[in-house]
Amino acid sequence: MTRQTDCGRFAASLSICSGHGSGTHDRVFRFTPLFPTPQAAAQYALAQGMGYLQQPALPA
């Protein structure tokens, strides 16, 4: 997700959902860097999400 800030630049955020029904959990990450275009912000968020998915799973 991207949003335009008051200064005209773009912020990136990422939402990762898991579970289903009443057990659904949504984790939202908001990133500090600002970008000149919404495309650059979205590309950064996508790269961060891909990195998150490549993390090893936590033990049960």
Coordinates of C-alpha atoms in Angstrom, one line a residue:
M1 CA 0.0 0.0 0.0
T2 CA 1.1 3.5 -0.6
R3 CA -0.1 6.9 0.5
Q4 CA 0.9 10.5 -0.3
T5 CA 2.3 12.4 2.6
D6 CA 1.8 16.1 3.4
C7 CA 5.2 16.9 1.8
G8 CA 4.1 15.3 -1.5
R9 CA 6.3 12.2 -1.3
F10 CA 5.0 8.6 -0.8
A11 CA 5.1 6.3 2.1
A12 CA 5.0 2.5 1.9
S13 CA 3.2 0.0 4.1
L14 CA 2.6 -3.7 4.0
S15 CA -0.2 -5.8 5.3
I16 CA 0.2 -9.6 5.8
C17 CA -2.9 -11.6 6.7
S18 CA -3.0 -15.1 8.1
G19 CA -5.6 -17.5 9.5
H20 CA -9.3 -17.6 8.6
G21 CA -12.6 -16.8 10.1
S22 CA -12.5 -15.5 13.7
G23 CA -8.8 -16.5 13.8
T24 CA -7.7 -14.0 11.2
H25 CA -4.7 -11.9 12.0
D26 CA -3.5 -8.9 10.1
R27 CA 0.0 -7.5 10.6
V28 CA 0.7 -4.1 9.2
F29 CA 4.2 -2.7 8.7
R30 CA 4.8 1.0 8.0
F31 CA 8.2 1.9 6.6
T32 CA 10.2 5.0 7.3
P33 CA 11.7 5.9 3.9
L34 CA 9.7 8.2 1.7
F35 CA 9.7 7.9 -2.1
P36 CA 9.2 10.2 -5.0
T37 CA 6.6 8.1 -6.7
P38 CA 3.8 5.7 -5.6
Q39 CA 5.5 3.0 -7.8
A40 CA 8.8 3.3 -6.0
A41 CA 7.0 3.0 -2.6
A42 CA 5.0 0.0 -3.8
Q43 CA 8.2 -1.7 -5.1
Y44 CA 9.9 -1.2 -1.7
A45 CA 6.9 -2.6 0.2
L46 CA 6.9 -5.6 -2.2
A47 CA 10.6 -6.3 -1.7
Q48 CA 10.1 -6.1 2.1
G49 CA 7.2 -8.5 2.0
M50 CA 9.2 -11.0 -0.1
G51 CA 12.0 -10.8 2.4
Y52 CA 9.5 -11.3 5.3
L53 CA 8.2 -14.5 3.6
Q54 CA 11.7 -15.9 3.2
Q55 CA 12.3 -15.8 6.9
P56 CA 12.5 -19.2 8.6
A57 CA 9.3 -20.2 10.4
L58 CA 9.3 -19.9 14.2
P59 CA 9.2 -23.2 16.1
A60 CA 5.8 -24.5 17.2

